[in-house]
Amino acid sequence: MTAVTVRPLPSIARVCRTRAGVELKEFFRQRESVVFTLFFPVILLLVFGAVLDYDLGSGVSFTQYFMAGVIAAGILGASLQNMAIGIATERSDGTLKGLAGTPMPKSAYFVGKVVQVFVVTVAIVAILLAIGAVFYDIDLPSGPGWLTFAWVAALGSAACTLLGIAISSLARNGRSASATVTPVALVLQFISGVFFQFSEVPTWLQTVAAVFPLKWMAQGLRSVFLPDALAAQEPAGSWELGRVALVLAAWCVIGLLLCVRTFRWQDRVDR
């Protein structure tokens, strides 16, 4: 009687690494995703930097101010928009349903998505900083500013990623995902001080923006690109870095709870 050799299942760490590699390959092979997610913030920086070249006071150019906003918008696109549209599409075409039926730990799927967001976010930030420094003479953070930049970007990315996973369930199918998510993201960008000074936003819209993480992420990033003299133009008259950390951390918790309650492995019509 021939003995049957049973191969041990790969470790969770190996499965997660493999899944992360798959996510990255799939992302960079989709030209539309790469152009929209990776290069759209770059186009915004080039266009706004060329058109809106004026002084805000204290020797600060609009481009210096805009750098914080466009980085925040890039992180939002790489996390919330990318996750919501990508997952809704995979749910609609049966990819999620197929993965759920395999021995792969479901956690590996989310680890792969998080790694994808991290890599894309780092690429976006690096490209924007390089273009800003080379073409627009942007003053980059220095010393402790880099630490503030890192934790604001990390917390903001985590909060937006979790929200993106949760929002993916709002789309009825993959075809409606972009139409559902993109308008929300654009509205948040307009009212959160991304495209122009937050102090110019009507007060009631500032209040609405303060509910969501993008406003706080942009504000935290402004603190490392702008001199303290411009902090007086913020609604509270300061950068409020402590509140930035609390709000972004709270949205991480809220996003995680929403993911647990709303995430589905198949479209509603399949259930």
mmCIF file of C-alpha atoms in Angstrom:
data_model
loop_
_atom_site.group_PDB
_atom_site.id
_atom_site.type_symbol
_atom_site.label_atom_id
_atom_site.label_comp_id
_atom_site.label_asym_id
_atom_site.label_seq_id
_atom_site.Cartn_x
_atom_site.Cartn_y
_atom_site.Cartn_z
ATOM 1 C CA MET A 1 0.000 0.000 0.000
ATOM 2 C CA THR A 2 1.528 3.330 -1.079
ATOM 3 C CA ALA A 3 1.994 5.889 1.647
ATOM 4 C CA VAL A 4 0.391 9.244 0.985
ATOM 5 C CA THR A 5 2.590 12.239 1.681
ATOM 6 C CA VAL A 6 0.663 15.085 3.264
ATOM 7 C CA ARG A 7 2.275 18.451 2.722
ATOM 8 C CA PRO A 8 1.930 20.884 5.598
ATOM 9 C CA LEU A 9 -0.033 24.016 4.905
ATOM 10 C CA PRO A 10 2.080 27.165 4.472
ATOM 11 C CA SER A 11 2.395 29.452 7.475
ATOM 12 C CA ILE A 12 0.111 32.452 7.837
ATOM 13 C CA ALA A 13 3.111 34.750 7.385
ATOM 14 C CA ARG A 14 3.949 33.118 4.053
ATOM 15 C CA VAL A 15 0.342 33.290 2.892
ATOM 16 C CA CYS A 16 0.187 36.982 3.828
ATOM 17 C CA ARG A 17 3.410 37.701 1.920
ATOM 18 C CA THR A 18 2.086 35.877 -1.124
ATOM 19 C CA ARG A 19 -1.227 37.696 -0.970
ATOM 20 C CA ALA A 20 0.538 41.040 -0.623
ATOM 21 C CA GLY A 21 2.580 40.266 -3.721
ATOM 22 C CA VAL A 22 -0.576 39.402 -5.636
ATOM 23 C CA GLU A 23 -2.252 42.664 -4.581
ATOM 24 C CA LEU A 24 0.738 44.744 -5.676
ATOM 25 C CA LYS A 25 1.020 42.989 -9.038
ATOM 26 C CA GLU A 26 -2.685 43.400 -9.712
ATOM 27 C CA PHE A 27 -2.580 47.088 -8.831
ATOM 28 C CA PHE A 28 0.428 48.010 -10.960
ATOM 29 C CA ARG A 29 -0.886 45.982 -13.916
ATOM 30 C CA GLN A 30 -4.088 48.045 -14.010
ATOM 31 C CA ARG A 31 -3.132 51.167 -15.940
ATOM 32 C CA GLU A 32 -6.243 53.092 -14.965
ATOM 33 C CA SER A 33 -5.694 52.497 -11.241
ATOM 34 C CA VAL A 34 -2.045 53.498 -11.446
ATOM 35 C CA VAL A 35 -2.792 56.692 -13.375
ATOM 36 C CA PHE A 36 -5.717 57.775 -11.198
ATOM 37 C CA THR A 37 -4.291 56.797 -7.810
ATOM 38 C CA LEU A 38 -0.573 57.397 -8.308
ATOM 39 C CA PHE A 39 -0.381 60.242 -10.812
ATOM 40 C CA PHE A 40 -3.588 62.236 -10.262
ATOM 41 C CA PRO A 41 -2.168 63.954 -7.130
ATOM 42 C CA VAL A 42 0.986 64.717 -9.129
ATOM 43 C CA ILE A 43 -1.108 66.337 -11.879
ATOM 44 C CA LEU A 44 -2.941 68.391 -9.244
ATOM 45 C CA LEU A 45 0.353 69.611 -7.797
ATOM 46 C CA LEU A 46 1.715 70.549 -11.224
ATOM 47 C CA VAL A 47 -1.445 72.362 -12.318
ATOM 48 C CA PHE A 48 -2.218 74.195 -9.074
ATOM 49 C CA GLY A 49 1.458 74.970 -8.513
ATOM 50 C CA ALA A 50 1.709 76.585 -11.946
ATOM 51 C CA VAL A 51 -1.593 78.489 -11.843
ATOM 52 C CA LEU A 52 -1.909 79.558 -8.204
ATOM 53 C CA ASP A 53 1.538 81.007 -7.617
ATOM 54 C CA TYR A 54 1.003 83.744 -5.025
ATOM 55 C CA ASP A 55 2.120 84.656 -1.508
ATOM 56 C CA LEU A 56 -0.028 83.870 1.537
ATOM 57 C CA GLY A 57 1.987 86.011 3.907
ATOM 58 C CA SER A 58 5.025 85.325 6.109
ATOM 59 C CA GLY A 59 6.902 84.475 2.920
ATOM 60 C CA VAL A 60 4.786 81.361 2.315
ATOM 61 C CA SER A 61 3.643 80.539 -1.228
ATOM 62 C CA PHE A 62 0.345 78.861 -2.011
ATOM 63 C CA THR A 63 2.276 75.843 -3.327
ATOM 64 C CA GLN A 64 3.913 75.417 0.090
ATOM 65 C CA TYR A 65 0.419 75.436 1.636
ATOM 66 C CA PHE A 66 -1.006 73.174 -1.059
ATOM 67 C CA MET A 67 1.683 70.530 -0.529
ATOM 68 C CA ALA A 68 0.045 69.399 2.730
ATOM 69 C CA GLY A 69 -3.377 69.225 1.095
ATOM 70 C CA VAL A 70 -2.298 67.343 -2.013
ATOM 71 C CA ILE A 71 -0.416 64.766 0.094
ATOM 72 C CA ALA A 72 -3.545 64.298 2.227
ATOM 73 C CA ALA A 73 -5.607 63.918 -0.960
ATOM 74 C CA GLY A 74 -3.097 61.397 -2.306
ATOM 75 C CA ILE A 75 -3.332 59.340 0.874
ATOM 76 C CA LEU A 76 -7.135 59.492 0.690
ATOM 77 C CA GLY A 77 -7.017 58.243 -2.908
ATOM 78 C CA ALA A 78 -4.579 55.415 -2.149
ATOM 79 C CA SER A 79 -6.573 54.247 0.847
ATOM 80 C CA LEU A 80 -10.262 55.126 0.968
ATOM 81 C CA GLN A 81 -10.994 55.429 -2.768
ATOM 82 C CA ASN A 82 -8.681 52.629 -3.837
ATOM 83 C CA MET A 83 -9.993 50.227 -1.189
ATOM 84 C CA ALA A 84 -13.679 51.021 -1.656
ATOM 85 C CA ILE A 85 -13.649 50.747 -5.459
ATOM 86 C CA GLY A 86 -11.248 47.804 -5.615
ATOM 87 C CA ILE A 87 -13.045 45.664 -3.043
ATOM 88 C CA ALA A 88 -16.486 46.443 -4.506
ATOM 89 C CA THR A 89 -15.210 45.370 -7.923
ATOM 90 C CA GLU A 90 -13.717 42.147 -6.560
ATOM 91 C CA ARG A 91 -16.940 41.412 -4.726
ATOM 92 C CA SER A 92 -18.964 41.991 -7.876
ATOM 93 C CA ASP A 93 -16.836 39.832 -10.209
ATOM 94 C CA GLY A 94 -16.813 36.905 -7.760
ATOM 95 C CA THR A 95 -13.189 37.218 -6.645
ATOM 96 C CA LEU A 96 -14.106 37.611 -2.976
ATOM 97 C CA LYS A 97 -16.568 34.758 -3.113
ATOM 98 C CA GLY A 98 -13.883 32.528 -4.624
ATOM 99 C CA LEU A 99 -11.266 33.546 -2.045
ATOM 100 C CA ALA A 100 -13.706 32.939 0.802
ATOM 101 C CA GLY A 101 -14.076 29.340 -0.378
ATOM 102 C CA THR A 102 -10.332 28.604 -0.324
ATOM 103 C CA PRO A 103 -8.207 27.497 2.656
ATOM 104 C CA MET A 104 -6.533 30.925 2.664
ATOM 105 C CA PRO A 105 -7.065 32.689 6.017
ATOM 106 C CA LYS A 106 -9.397 35.591 5.427
ATOM 107 C CA SER A 107 -7.041 37.820 7.374
ATOM 108 C CA ALA A 108 -4.424 37.350 4.626
ATOM 109 C CA TYR A 109 -6.701 39.154 2.167
ATOM 110 C CA PHE A 110 -6.834 42.247 4.367
ATOM 111 C CA VAL A 111 -3.102 42.111 5.094
ATOM 112 C CA GLY A 112 -2.500 42.122 1.352
ATOM 113 C CA LYS A 113 -4.720 45.177 0.952
ATOM 114 C CA VAL A 114 -2.966 47.020 3.782
ATOM 115 C CA VAL A 115 0.453 46.301 2.260
ATOM 116 C CA GLN A 116 -0.785 47.566 -1.100
ATOM 117 C CA VAL A 117 -2.013 50.803 0.481
ATOM 118 C CA PHE A 118 1.290 51.253 2.328
ATOM 119 C CA VAL A 119 3.432 50.800 -0.784
ATOM 120 C CA VAL A 120 1.255 53.031 -2.959
ATOM 121 C CA THR A 121 1.074 55.712 -0.252
ATOM 122 C CA VAL A 122 4.860 55.769 0.170
ATOM 123 C CA ALA A 123 5.267 56.048 -3.606
ATOM 124 C CA ILE A 124 2.777 58.927 -3.844
ATOM 125 C CA VAL A 125 4.359 60.838 -0.964
ATOM 126 C CA ALA A 126 7.889 60.341 -2.303
ATOM 127 C CA ILE A 127 6.942 61.529 -5.804
ATOM 128 C CA LEU A 128 5.069 64.584 -4.500
ATOM 129 C CA LEU A 129 7.889 65.607 -2.164
ATOM 130 C CA ALA A 130 10.464 65.193 -4.928
ATOM 131 C CA ILE A 131 8.464 67.270 -7.423
ATOM 132 C CA GLY A 132 7.691 69.908 -4.807
ATOM 133 C CA ALA A 133 11.320 70.271 -3.783
ATOM 134 C CA VAL A 134 12.772 70.239 -7.309
ATOM 135 C CA PHE A 135 10.224 72.299 -9.272
ATOM 136 C CA TYR A 136 8.572 74.519 -6.649
ATOM 137 C CA ASP A 137 11.313 74.950 -4.053
ATOM 138 C CA ILE A 138 9.109 73.523 -1.303
ATOM 139 C CA ASP A 139 10.626 73.602 2.179
ATOM 140 C CA LEU A 140 10.555 69.989 3.374
ATOM 141 C CA PRO A 141 10.059 69.032 7.036
ATOM 142 C CA SER A 142 13.144 68.904 9.204
ATOM 143 C CA GLY A 143 14.057 67.250 12.500
ATOM 144 C CA PRO A 144 10.941 66.539 14.623
ATOM 145 C CA GLY A 145 8.802 67.609 11.676
ATOM 146 C CA TRP A 146 9.491 64.289 9.966
ATOM 147 C CA LEU A 147 8.213 62.419 13.028
ATOM 148 C CA THR A 148 5.001 64.452 13.006
ATOM 149 C CA PHE A 149 4.689 63.894 9.264
ATOM 150 C CA ALA A 150 5.087 60.124 9.750
ATOM 151 C CA TRP A 151 2.495 59.637 12.478
ATOM 152 C CA VAL A 152 -0.078 61.942 10.862
ATOM 153 C CA ALA A 153 0.290 60.153 7.512
ATOM 154 C CA ALA A 154 0.222 56.715 9.161
ATOM 155 C CA LEU A 155 -2.856 57.401 11.297
ATOM 156 C CA GLY A 156 -4.639 59.125 8.432
ATOM 157 C CA SER A 157 -3.871 56.285 6.047
ATOM 158 C CA ALA A 158 -5.042 53.662 8.568
ATOM 159 C CA ALA A 159 -8.307 55.506 9.239
ATOM 160 C CA CYS A 160 -9.031 56.016 5.531
ATOM 161 C CA THR A 161 -8.133 52.414 4.672
ATOM 162 C CA LEU A 162 -10.573 51.042 7.235
ATOM 163 C CA LEU A 163 -13.256 53.465 6.063
ATOM 164 C CA GLY A 164 -12.609 52.434 2.471
ATOM 165 C CA ILE A 165 -13.136 48.765 3.340
ATOM 166 C CA ALA A 166 -16.372 49.659 5.128
ATOM 167 C CA ILE A 167 -17.640 51.984 2.379
ATOM 168 C CA SER A 168 -17.077 49.255 -0.218
ATOM 169 C CA SER A 169 -20.287 47.664 1.044
ATOM 170 C CA LEU A 170 -22.317 50.749 0.108
ATOM 171 C CA ALA A 171 -21.860 50.099 -3.602
ATOM 172 C CA ARG A 172 -24.429 47.680 -4.953
ATOM 173 C CA ASN A 173 -21.897 46.314 -7.456
ATOM 174 C CA GLY A 174 -18.502 47.044 -8.962
ATOM 175 C CA ARG A 175 -19.897 49.211 -11.765
ATOM 176 C CA SER A 176 -21.496 51.651 -9.320
ATOM 177 C CA ALA A 177 -18.528 51.778 -6.924
ATOM 178 C CA SER A 178 -16.691 54.659 -8.582
ATOM 179 C CA ALA A 179 -19.894 56.706 -8.916
ATOM 180 C CA THR A 180 -20.631 56.091 -5.238
ATOM 181 C CA VAL A 181 -17.195 56.781 -3.763
ATOM 182 C CA THR A 182 -15.567 59.432 -5.984
ATOM 183 C CA PRO A 183 -18.135 62.239 -5.389
ATOM 184 C CA VAL A 184 -17.833 61.727 -1.627
ATOM 185 C CA ALA A 185 -14.046 61.945 -1.806
ATOM 186 C CA LEU A 186 -14.152 65.095 -3.962
ATOM 187 C CA VAL A 187 -16.586 66.860 -1.640
ATOM 188 C CA LEU A 188 -14.405 66.031 1.358
ATOM 189 C CA GLN A 189 -11.368 67.423 -0.445
ATOM 190 C CA PHE A 190 -13.139 70.693 -1.282
ATOM 191 C CA ILE A 191 -14.391 71.319 2.261
ATOM 192 C CA SER A 192 -11.245 70.096 4.081
ATOM 193 C CA GLY A 193 -8.757 72.700 2.887
ATOM 194 C CA VAL A 194 -7.106 70.642 0.163
ATOM 195 C CA PHE A 195 -7.578 72.933 -2.862
ATOM 196 C CA PHE A 196 -7.556 76.271 -1.030
ATOM 197 C CA GLN A 197 -7.047 77.687 2.448
ATOM 198 C CA PHE A 198 -9.275 76.090 5.063
ATOM 199 C CA SER A 199 -9.951 79.534 6.573
ATOM 200 C CA GLU A 200 -11.743 80.473 3.324
ATOM 201 C CA VAL A 201 -14.235 77.604 3.705
ATOM 202 C CA PRO A 202 -17.616 78.737 5.121
ATOM 203 C CA THR A 203 -17.864 78.112 8.855
ATOM 204 C CA TRP A 204 -20.698 75.603 8.583
ATOM 205 C CA LEU A 205 -18.706 73.568 6.043
ATOM 206 C CA GLN A 206 -15.680 73.708 8.340
ATOM 207 C CA THR A 207 -17.890 72.128 10.990
ATOM 208 C CA VAL A 208 -18.954 69.383 8.585
ATOM 209 C CA ALA A 209 -15.355 68.760 7.504
ATOM 210 C CA ALA A 210 -14.250 68.479 11.155
ATOM 211 C CA VAL A 211 -16.371 65.342 11.485
ATOM 212 C CA PHE A 212 -14.202 63.447 8.985
ATOM 213 C CA PRO A 213 -10.519 62.430 9.090
ATOM 214 C CA LEU A 214 -9.320 64.235 5.937
ATOM 215 C CA LYS A 215 -9.592 67.688 7.532
ATOM 216 C CA TRP A 216 -7.490 66.599 10.492
ATOM 217 C CA MET A 217 -4.919 64.814 8.359
ATOM 218 C CA ALA A 218 -4.472 67.918 6.180
ATOM 219 C CA GLN A 219 -4.223 70.119 9.275
ATOM 220 C CA GLY A 220 -1.584 67.883 10.850
ATOM 221 C CA LEU A 221 0.435 67.893 7.642
ATOM 222 C CA ARG A 222 0.195 71.681 7.373
ATOM 223 C CA SER A 223 1.946 71.913 10.729
ATOM 224 C CA VAL A 224 5.132 70.443 9.236
ATOM 225 C CA PHE A 225 5.108 72.449 5.987
ATOM 226 C CA LEU A 226 4.060 75.872 7.298
ATOM 227 C CA PRO A 227 5.594 78.246 9.854
ATOM 228 C CA ASP A 228 3.921 78.552 13.250
ATOM 229 C CA ALA A 229 2.837 82.090 12.315
ATOM 230 C CA LEU A 230 0.177 80.617 10.002
ATOM 231 C CA ALA A 231 -1.269 78.465 12.791
ATOM 232 C CA ALA A 232 -3.300 81.526 13.802
ATOM 233 C CA GLN A 233 -5.341 81.068 10.612
ATOM 234 C CA GLU A 234 -6.592 77.671 11.768
ATOM 235 C CA PRO A 235 -10.087 77.616 13.356
ATOM 236 C CA ALA A 236 -8.654 77.055 16.851
ATOM 237 C CA GLY A 237 -5.683 79.354 16.315
ATOM 238 C CA SER A 238 -3.210 76.475 16.617
ATOM 239 C CA TRP A 239 -2.270 73.211 14.907
ATOM 240 C CA GLU A 240 -4.052 71.131 17.594
ATOM 241 C CA LEU A 241 -1.766 68.147 17.040
ATOM 242 C CA GLY A 242 -3.118 66.410 20.138
ATOM 243 C CA ARG A 243 -6.659 66.625 18.795
ATOM 244 C CA VAL A 244 -5.450 65.536 15.345
ATOM 245 C CA ALA A 245 -4.054 62.349 16.895
ATOM 246 C CA LEU A 246 -7.222 61.702 18.931
ATOM 247 C CA VAL A 247 -9.615 62.226 16.015
ATOM 248 C CA LEU A 248 -7.608 60.081 13.588
ATOM 249 C CA ALA A 249 -7.224 57.331 16.205
ATOM 250 C CA ALA A 250 -10.969 57.492 16.927
ATOM 251 C CA TRP A 251 -11.691 57.092 13.209
ATOM 252 C CA CYS A 252 -9.420 54.029 13.139
ATOM 253 C CA VAL A 253 -11.597 52.460 15.842
ATOM 254 C CA ILE A 254 -14.840 53.554 14.155
ATOM 255 C CA GLY A 255 -13.617 52.272 10.788
ATOM 256 C CA LEU A 256 -12.666 48.909 12.265
ATOM 257 C CA LEU A 257 -16.084 48.523 13.898
ATOM 258 C CA LEU A 258 -17.814 49.436 10.630
ATOM 259 C CA CYS A 259 -15.695 46.893 8.746
ATOM 260 C CA VAL A 260 -16.655 44.126 11.161
ATOM 261 C CA ARG A 261 -20.347 44.969 10.909
ATOM 262 C CA THR A 262 -20.677 45.702 7.191
ATOM 263 C CA PHE A 263 -18.074 43.731 5.217
ATOM 264 C CA ARG A 264 -19.546 41.188 2.782
ATOM 265 C CA TRP A 265 -17.804 38.569 0.645
ATOM 266 C CA GLN A 266 -20.455 38.681 -2.084
ATOM 267 C CA ASP A 267 -22.905 41.124 -3.653
ATOM 268 C CA ARG A 268 -26.357 41.536 -2.211
ATOM 269 C CA VAL A 269 -27.943 40.065 -5.336
ATOM 270 C CA ASP A 270 -26.023 36.807 -4.720
ATOM 271 C CA ARG A 271 -27.315 36.300 -1.238
#
